[in-house]
PDB file of C-alpha atoms in Angstrom:
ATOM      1  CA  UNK A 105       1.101  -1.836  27.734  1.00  0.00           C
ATOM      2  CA  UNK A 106      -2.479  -2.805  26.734  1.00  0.00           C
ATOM      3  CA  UNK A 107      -2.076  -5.713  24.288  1.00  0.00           C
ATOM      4  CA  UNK A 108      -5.617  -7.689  22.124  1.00  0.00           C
ATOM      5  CA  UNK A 109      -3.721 -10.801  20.449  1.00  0.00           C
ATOM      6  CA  UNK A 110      -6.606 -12.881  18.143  1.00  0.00           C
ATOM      7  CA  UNK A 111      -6.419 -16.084  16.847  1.00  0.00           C
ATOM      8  CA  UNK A 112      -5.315 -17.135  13.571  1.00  0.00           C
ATOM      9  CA  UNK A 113      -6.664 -16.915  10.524  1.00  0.00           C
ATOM     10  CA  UNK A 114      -9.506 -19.636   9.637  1.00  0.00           C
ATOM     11  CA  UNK A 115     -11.038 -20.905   6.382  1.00  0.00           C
ATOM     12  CA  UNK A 116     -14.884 -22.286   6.835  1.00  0.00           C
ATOM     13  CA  UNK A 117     -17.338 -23.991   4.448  1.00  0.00           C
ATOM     14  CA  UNK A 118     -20.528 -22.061   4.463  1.00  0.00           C
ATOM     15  CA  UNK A 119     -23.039 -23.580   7.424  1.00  0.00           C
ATOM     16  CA  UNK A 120     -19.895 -23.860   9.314  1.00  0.00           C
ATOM     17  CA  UNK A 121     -19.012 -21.731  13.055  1.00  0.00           C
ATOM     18  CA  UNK A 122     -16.035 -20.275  13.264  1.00  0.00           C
ATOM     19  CA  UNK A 123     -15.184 -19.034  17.211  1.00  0.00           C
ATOM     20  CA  UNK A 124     -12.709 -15.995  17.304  1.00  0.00           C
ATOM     21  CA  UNK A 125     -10.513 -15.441  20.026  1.00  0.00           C
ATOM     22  CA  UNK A 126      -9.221 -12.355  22.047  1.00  0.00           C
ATOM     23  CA  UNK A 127      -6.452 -11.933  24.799  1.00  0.00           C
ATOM     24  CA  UNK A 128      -5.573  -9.583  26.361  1.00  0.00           C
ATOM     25  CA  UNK A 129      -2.832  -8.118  28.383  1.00  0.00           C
ATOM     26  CA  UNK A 130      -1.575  -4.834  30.496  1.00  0.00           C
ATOM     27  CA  UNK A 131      -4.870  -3.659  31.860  1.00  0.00           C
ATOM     28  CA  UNK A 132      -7.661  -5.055  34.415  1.00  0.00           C
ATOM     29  CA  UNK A 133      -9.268  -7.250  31.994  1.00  0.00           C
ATOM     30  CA  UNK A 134     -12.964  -7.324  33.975  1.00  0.00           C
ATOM     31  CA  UNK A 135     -13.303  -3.627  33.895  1.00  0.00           C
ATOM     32  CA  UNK A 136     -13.331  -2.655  30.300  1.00  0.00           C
ATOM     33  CA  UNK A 137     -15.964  -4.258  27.979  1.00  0.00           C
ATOM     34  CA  UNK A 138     -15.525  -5.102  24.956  1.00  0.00           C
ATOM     35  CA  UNK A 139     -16.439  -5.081  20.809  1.00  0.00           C
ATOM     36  CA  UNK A 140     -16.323  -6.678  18.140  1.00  0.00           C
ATOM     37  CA  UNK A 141     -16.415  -4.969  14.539  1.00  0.00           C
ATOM     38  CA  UNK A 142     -15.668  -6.603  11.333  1.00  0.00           C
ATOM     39  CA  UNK A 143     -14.528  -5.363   8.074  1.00  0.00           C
ATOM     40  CA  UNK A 144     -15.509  -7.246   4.654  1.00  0.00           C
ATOM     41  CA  UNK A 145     -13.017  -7.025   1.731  1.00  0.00           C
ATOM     42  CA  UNK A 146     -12.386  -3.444   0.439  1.00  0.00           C
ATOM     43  CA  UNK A 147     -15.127  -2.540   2.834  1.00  0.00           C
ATOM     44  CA  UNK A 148     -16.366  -0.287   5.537  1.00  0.00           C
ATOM     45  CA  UNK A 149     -16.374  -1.165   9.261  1.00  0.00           C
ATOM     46  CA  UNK A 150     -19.402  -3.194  10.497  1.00  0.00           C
ATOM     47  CA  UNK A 151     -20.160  -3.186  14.499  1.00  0.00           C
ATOM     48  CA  UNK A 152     -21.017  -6.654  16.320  1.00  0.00           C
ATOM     49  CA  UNK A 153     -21.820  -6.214  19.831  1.00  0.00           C
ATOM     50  CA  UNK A 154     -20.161  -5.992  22.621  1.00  0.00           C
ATOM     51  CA  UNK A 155     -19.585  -7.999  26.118  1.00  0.00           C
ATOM     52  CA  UNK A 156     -19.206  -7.021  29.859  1.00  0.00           C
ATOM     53  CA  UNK A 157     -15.997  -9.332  30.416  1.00  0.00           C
ATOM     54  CA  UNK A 158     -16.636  -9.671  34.210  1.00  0.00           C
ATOM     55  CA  UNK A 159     -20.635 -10.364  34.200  1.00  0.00           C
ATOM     56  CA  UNK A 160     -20.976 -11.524  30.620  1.00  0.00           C
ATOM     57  CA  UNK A 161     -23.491  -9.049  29.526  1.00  0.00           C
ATOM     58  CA  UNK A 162     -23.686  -8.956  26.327  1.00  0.00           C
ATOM     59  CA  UNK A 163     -25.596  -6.477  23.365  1.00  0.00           C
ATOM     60  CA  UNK A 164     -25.756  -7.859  19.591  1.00  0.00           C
ATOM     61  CA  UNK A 165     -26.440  -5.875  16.814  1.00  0.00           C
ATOM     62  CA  UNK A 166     -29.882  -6.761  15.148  1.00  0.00           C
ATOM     63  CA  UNK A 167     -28.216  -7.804  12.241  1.00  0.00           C
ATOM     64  CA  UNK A 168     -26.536 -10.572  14.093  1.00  0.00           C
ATOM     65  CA  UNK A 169     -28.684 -11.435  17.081  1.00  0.00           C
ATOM     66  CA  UNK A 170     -29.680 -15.383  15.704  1.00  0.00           C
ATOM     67  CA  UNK A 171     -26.203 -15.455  14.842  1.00  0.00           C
ATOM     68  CA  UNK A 172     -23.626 -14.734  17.133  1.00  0.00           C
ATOM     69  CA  UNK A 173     -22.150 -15.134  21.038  1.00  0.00           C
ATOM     70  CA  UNK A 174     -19.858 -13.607  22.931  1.00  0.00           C
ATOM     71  CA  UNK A 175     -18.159 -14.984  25.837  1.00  0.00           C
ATOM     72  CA  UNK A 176     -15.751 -14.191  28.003  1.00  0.00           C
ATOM     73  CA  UNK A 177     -12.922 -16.348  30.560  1.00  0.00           C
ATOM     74  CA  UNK A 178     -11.691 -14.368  32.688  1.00  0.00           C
ATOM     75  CA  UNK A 179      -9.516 -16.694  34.244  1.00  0.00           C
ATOM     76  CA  UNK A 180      -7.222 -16.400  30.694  1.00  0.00           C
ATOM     77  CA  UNK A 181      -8.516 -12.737  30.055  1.00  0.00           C
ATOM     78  CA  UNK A 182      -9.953 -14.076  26.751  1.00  0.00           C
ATOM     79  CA  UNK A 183     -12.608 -12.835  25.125  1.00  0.00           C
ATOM     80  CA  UNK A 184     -14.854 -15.231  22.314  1.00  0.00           C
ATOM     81  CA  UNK A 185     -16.846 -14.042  19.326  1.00  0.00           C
ATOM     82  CA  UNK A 186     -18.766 -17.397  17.812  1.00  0.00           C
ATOM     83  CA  UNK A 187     -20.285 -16.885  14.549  1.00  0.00           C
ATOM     84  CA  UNK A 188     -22.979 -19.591  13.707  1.00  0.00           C
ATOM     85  CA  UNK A 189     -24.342 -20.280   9.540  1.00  0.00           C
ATOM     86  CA  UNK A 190     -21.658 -18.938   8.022  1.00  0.00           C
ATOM     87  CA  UNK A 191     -22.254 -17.548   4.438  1.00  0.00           C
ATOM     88  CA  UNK A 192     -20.042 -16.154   2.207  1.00  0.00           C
ATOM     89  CA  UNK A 193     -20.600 -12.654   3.055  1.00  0.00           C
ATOM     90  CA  UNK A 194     -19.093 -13.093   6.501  1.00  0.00           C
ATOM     91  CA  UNK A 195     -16.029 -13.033   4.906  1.00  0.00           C
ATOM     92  CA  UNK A 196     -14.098 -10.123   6.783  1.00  0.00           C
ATOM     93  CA  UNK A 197     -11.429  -9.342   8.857  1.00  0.00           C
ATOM     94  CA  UNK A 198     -12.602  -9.393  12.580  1.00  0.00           C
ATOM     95  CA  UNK A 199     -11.615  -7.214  15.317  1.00  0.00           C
ATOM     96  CA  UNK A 200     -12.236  -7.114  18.976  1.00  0.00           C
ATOM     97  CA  UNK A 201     -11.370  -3.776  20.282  1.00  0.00           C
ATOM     98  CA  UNK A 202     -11.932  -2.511  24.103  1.00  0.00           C
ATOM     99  CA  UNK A 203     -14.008   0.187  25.161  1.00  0.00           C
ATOM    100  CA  UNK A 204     -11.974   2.728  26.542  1.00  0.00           C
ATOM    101  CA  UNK A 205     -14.396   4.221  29.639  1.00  0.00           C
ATOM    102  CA  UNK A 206     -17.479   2.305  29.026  1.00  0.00           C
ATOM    103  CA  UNK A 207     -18.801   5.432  26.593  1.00  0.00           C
ATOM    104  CA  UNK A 208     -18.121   3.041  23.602  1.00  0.00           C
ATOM    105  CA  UNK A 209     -14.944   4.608  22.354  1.00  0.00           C
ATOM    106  CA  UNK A 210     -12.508   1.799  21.164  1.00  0.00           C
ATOM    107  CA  UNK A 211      -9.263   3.079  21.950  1.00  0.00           C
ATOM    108  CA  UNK A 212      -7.107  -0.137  21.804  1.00  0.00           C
ATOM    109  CA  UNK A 213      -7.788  -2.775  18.919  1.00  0.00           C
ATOM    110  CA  UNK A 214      -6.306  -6.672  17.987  1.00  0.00           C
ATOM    111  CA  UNK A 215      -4.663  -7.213  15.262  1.00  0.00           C
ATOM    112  CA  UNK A 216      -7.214  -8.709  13.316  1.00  0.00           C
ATOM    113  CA  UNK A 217      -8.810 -11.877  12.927  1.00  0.00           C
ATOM    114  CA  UNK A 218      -9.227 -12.964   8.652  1.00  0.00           C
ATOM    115  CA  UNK A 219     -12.617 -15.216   8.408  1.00  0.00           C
ATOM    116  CA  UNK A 220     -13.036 -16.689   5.174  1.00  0.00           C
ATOM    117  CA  UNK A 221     -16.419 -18.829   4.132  1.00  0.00           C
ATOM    118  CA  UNK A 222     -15.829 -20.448   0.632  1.00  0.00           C
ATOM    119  CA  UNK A 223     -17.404 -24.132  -0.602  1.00  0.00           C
TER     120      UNK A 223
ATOM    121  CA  UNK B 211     -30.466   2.042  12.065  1.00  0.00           C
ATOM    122  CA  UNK B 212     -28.719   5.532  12.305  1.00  0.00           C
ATOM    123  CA  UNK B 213     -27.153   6.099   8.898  1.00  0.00           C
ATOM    124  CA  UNK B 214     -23.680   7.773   8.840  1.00  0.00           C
ATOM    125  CA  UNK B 215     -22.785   9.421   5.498  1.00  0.00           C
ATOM    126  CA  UNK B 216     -19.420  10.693   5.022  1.00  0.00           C
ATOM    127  CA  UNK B 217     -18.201  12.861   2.244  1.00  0.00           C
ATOM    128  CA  UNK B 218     -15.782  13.144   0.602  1.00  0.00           C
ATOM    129  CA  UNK B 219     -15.658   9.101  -0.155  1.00  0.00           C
ATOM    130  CA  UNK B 220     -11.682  10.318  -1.413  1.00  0.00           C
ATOM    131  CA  UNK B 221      -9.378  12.760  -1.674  1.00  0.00           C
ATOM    132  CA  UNK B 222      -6.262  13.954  -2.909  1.00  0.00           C
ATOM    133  CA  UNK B 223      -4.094  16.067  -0.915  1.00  0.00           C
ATOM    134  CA  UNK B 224      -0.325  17.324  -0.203  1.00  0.00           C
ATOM    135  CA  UNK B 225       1.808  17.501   2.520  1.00  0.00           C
ATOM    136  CA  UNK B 226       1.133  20.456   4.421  1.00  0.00           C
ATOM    137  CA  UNK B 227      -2.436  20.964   2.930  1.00  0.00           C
ATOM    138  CA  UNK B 228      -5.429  21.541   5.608  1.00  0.00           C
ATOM    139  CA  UNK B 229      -8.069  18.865   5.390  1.00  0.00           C
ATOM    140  CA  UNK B 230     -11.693  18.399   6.194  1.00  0.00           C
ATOM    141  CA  UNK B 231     -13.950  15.141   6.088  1.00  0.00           C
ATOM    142  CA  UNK B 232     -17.643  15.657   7.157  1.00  0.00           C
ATOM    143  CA  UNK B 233     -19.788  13.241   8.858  1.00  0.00           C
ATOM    144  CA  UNK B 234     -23.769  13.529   8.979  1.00  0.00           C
ATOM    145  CA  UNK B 235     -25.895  11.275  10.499  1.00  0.00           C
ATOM    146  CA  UNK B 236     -29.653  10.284   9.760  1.00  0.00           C
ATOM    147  CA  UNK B 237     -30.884  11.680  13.135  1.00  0.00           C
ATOM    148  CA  UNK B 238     -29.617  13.598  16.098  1.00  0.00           C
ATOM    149  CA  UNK B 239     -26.772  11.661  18.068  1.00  0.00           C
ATOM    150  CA  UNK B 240     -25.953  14.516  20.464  1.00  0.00           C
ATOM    151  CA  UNK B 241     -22.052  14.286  20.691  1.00  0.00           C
ATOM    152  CA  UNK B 242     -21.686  10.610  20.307  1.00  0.00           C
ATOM    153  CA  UNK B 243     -19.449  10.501  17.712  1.00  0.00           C
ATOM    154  CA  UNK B 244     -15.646   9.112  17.481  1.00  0.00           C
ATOM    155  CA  UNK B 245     -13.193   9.509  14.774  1.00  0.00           C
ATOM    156  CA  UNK B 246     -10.823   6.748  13.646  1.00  0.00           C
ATOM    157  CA  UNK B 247      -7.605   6.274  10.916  1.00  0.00           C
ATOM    158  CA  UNK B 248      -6.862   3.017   9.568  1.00  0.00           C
ATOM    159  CA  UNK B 249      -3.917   2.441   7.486  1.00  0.00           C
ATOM    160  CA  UNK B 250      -4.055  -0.567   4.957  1.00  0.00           C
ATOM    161  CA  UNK B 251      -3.158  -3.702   6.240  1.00  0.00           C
ATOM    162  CA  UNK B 252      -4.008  -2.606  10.660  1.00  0.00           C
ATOM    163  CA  UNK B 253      -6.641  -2.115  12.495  1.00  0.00           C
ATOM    164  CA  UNK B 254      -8.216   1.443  13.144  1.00  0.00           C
ATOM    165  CA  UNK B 255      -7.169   3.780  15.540  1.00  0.00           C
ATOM    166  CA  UNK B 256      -9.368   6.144  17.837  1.00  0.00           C
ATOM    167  CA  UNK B 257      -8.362   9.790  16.858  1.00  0.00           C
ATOM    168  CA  UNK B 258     -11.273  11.841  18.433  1.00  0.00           C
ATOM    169  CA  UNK B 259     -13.871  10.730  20.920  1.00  0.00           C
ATOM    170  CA  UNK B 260     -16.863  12.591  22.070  1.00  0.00           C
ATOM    171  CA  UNK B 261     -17.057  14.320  18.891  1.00  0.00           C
ATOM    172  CA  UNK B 262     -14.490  16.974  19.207  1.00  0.00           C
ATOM    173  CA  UNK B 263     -11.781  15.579  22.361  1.00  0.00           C
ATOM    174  CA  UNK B 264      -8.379  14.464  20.907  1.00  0.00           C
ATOM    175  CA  UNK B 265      -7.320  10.738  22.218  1.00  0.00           C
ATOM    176  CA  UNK B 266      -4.536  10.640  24.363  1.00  0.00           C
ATOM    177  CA  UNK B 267      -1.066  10.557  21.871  1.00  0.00           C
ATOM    178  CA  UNK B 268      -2.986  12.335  18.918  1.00  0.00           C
ATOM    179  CA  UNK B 269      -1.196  15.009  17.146  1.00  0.00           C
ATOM    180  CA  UNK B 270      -2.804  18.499  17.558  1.00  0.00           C
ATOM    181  CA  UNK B 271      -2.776  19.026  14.341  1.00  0.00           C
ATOM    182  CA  UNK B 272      -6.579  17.208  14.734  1.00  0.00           C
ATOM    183  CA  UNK B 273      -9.263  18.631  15.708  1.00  0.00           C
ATOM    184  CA  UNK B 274     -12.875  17.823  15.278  1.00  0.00           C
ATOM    185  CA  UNK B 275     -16.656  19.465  16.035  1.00  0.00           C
ATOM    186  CA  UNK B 276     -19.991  18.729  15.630  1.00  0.00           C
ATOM    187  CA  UNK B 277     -23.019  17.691  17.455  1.00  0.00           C
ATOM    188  CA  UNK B 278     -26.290  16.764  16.430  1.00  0.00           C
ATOM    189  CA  UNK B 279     -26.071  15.644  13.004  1.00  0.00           C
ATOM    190  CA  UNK B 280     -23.156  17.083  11.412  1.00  0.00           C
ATOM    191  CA  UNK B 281     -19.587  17.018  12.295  1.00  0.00           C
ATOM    192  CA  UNK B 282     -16.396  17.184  10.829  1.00  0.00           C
ATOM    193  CA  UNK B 283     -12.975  16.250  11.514  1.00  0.00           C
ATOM    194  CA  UNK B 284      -9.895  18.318  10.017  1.00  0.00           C
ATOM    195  CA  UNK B 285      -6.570  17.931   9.630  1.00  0.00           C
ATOM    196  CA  UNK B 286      -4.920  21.460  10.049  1.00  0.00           C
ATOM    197  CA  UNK B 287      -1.197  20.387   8.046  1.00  0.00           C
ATOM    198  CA  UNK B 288      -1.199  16.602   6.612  1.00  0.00           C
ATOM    199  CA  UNK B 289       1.415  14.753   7.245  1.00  0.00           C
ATOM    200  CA  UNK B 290       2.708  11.986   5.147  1.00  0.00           C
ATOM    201  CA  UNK B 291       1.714   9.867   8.179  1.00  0.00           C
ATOM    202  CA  UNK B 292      -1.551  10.963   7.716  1.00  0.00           C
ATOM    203  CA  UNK B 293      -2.276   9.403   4.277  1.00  0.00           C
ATOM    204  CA  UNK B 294      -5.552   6.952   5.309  1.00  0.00           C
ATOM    205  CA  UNK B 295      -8.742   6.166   5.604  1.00  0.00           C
ATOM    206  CA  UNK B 296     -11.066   7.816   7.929  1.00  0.00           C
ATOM    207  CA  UNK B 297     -14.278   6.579  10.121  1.00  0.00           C
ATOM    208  CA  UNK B 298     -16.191   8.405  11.721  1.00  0.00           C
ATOM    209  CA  UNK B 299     -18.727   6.128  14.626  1.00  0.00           C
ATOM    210  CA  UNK B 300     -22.213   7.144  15.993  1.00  0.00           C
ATOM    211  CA  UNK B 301     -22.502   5.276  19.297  1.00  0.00           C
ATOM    212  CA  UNK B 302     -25.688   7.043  20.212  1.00  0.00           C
ATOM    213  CA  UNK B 303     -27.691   4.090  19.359  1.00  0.00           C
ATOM    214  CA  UNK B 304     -27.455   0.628  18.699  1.00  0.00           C
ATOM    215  CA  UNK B 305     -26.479  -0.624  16.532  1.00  0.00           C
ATOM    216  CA  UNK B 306     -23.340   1.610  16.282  1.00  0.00           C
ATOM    217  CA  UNK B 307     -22.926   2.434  12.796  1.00  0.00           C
ATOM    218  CA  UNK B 308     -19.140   3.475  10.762  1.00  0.00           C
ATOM    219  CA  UNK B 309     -19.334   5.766   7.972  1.00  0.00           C
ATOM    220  CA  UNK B 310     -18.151   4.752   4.930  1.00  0.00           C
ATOM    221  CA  UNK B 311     -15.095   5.908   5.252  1.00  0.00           C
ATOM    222  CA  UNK B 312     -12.638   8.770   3.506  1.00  0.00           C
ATOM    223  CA  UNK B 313      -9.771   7.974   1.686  1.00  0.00           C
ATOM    224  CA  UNK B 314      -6.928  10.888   2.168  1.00  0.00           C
ATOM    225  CA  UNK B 315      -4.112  10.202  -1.178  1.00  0.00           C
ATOM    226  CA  UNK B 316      -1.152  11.824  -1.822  1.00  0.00           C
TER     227      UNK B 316
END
């Protein structure tokens, strides 16, 4: 069965990087991209980008273009989300979540990924 | 960026009652719209792609229309599974944008 595990939870001063992992399991891991969405405290869901695992294509959101990388190994079937300047406010919950037939429908998520940036 | 506005923001409902969330967005996104559930503490789950096709495992008791700017997604007998929040997704254009979500209470 398809399985996203993410790394643990981390704790960051602001300024810091925090890098967010993403394995996967039970499908072809090259042929399904994949997102990353986060959810702040009590909030709504907020949409990353996303990453071609097999070419390493990636597409950023605007908001986090200076920001953010993606990567991918597919040698482990990991995915990487890299978060650069952290400030408060990118305390969230992060998810990677793959794209079900490249139409960007997420049909199978990880469990979640708690970020928090506090001096 | 496409704005999603969902309404209502919360509701309270009963086992058995039919429900119906609305999604507009800011601009035309054709069909390009998904619907998700998240319960508190996990992550979402896809319920509808494609505005109105039911994910593979979904109850029938969802269904979902729409296209252009306004959709809506309904729940023909709630379940006390059901009890959630709701997103619905534009991915017509970057970047994607989430509604704000409905909250379905007992």
């Amino acid at each position: 069965q398809v399985q996203l595990v993410q790394s643990g939870a981390e704790v960051k001063k602001p300024g810091a990087t925090v890098k967010v992992s993403c394995k996967a399991s039970g499908y072809a891991f090259s042929d399904y991209y994949m997102h990353w969405v986060r959810q702040a405290p009590g909030q709504g869901l907020e949409w990353m980008g996303w990453i071609n695992p097999k070419s390493g294509v990636t597409v950023y959101a605007q908001e986090f273009k200076d920001r953010v990388t993606m990567t991918s190994d597919t040698s482990i079937r990991t995915v990487y989300m890299e978060l650069r300047r952290l400030r408060s406010d990118d305390t969230a919950v992060y998810y990677c979540a793959r794209d079900m037939t490249g139409d960007d429908d997420f049909d199978h998520w990880g469990q979640g990924t708690v970020v928090i940036v506090s001096s | 960026a496409i704005q999603m506005t969902q309404s209502p923001s919360s509701l309270s409902a009963s086992v058995g009652d039919r429900v119906t969330i609305t999604c507009r967005a800011s601009q035309g996104i054709r069909n390009d719209l998904g619907w998700y559930q998240q319960k508190p503490g996990q992550a979402p789950k896809l319920l509808i792609f494609a505005a109105s096709t039911l994910h593979s495992g979904v109850p029938s008791r969802f269904s979902a229309s729409g296209s252009g700017t306004d959709f809506t997604l309904t729940i023909s007998s709630l379940q006390p599974e059901d009890f959630a929040t709701y997103f619905c997704l534009q991915d017509y254009s970057y970047p994607f944008t989430f509604g704000q979500g409905t909250k379905v209470e007992i």
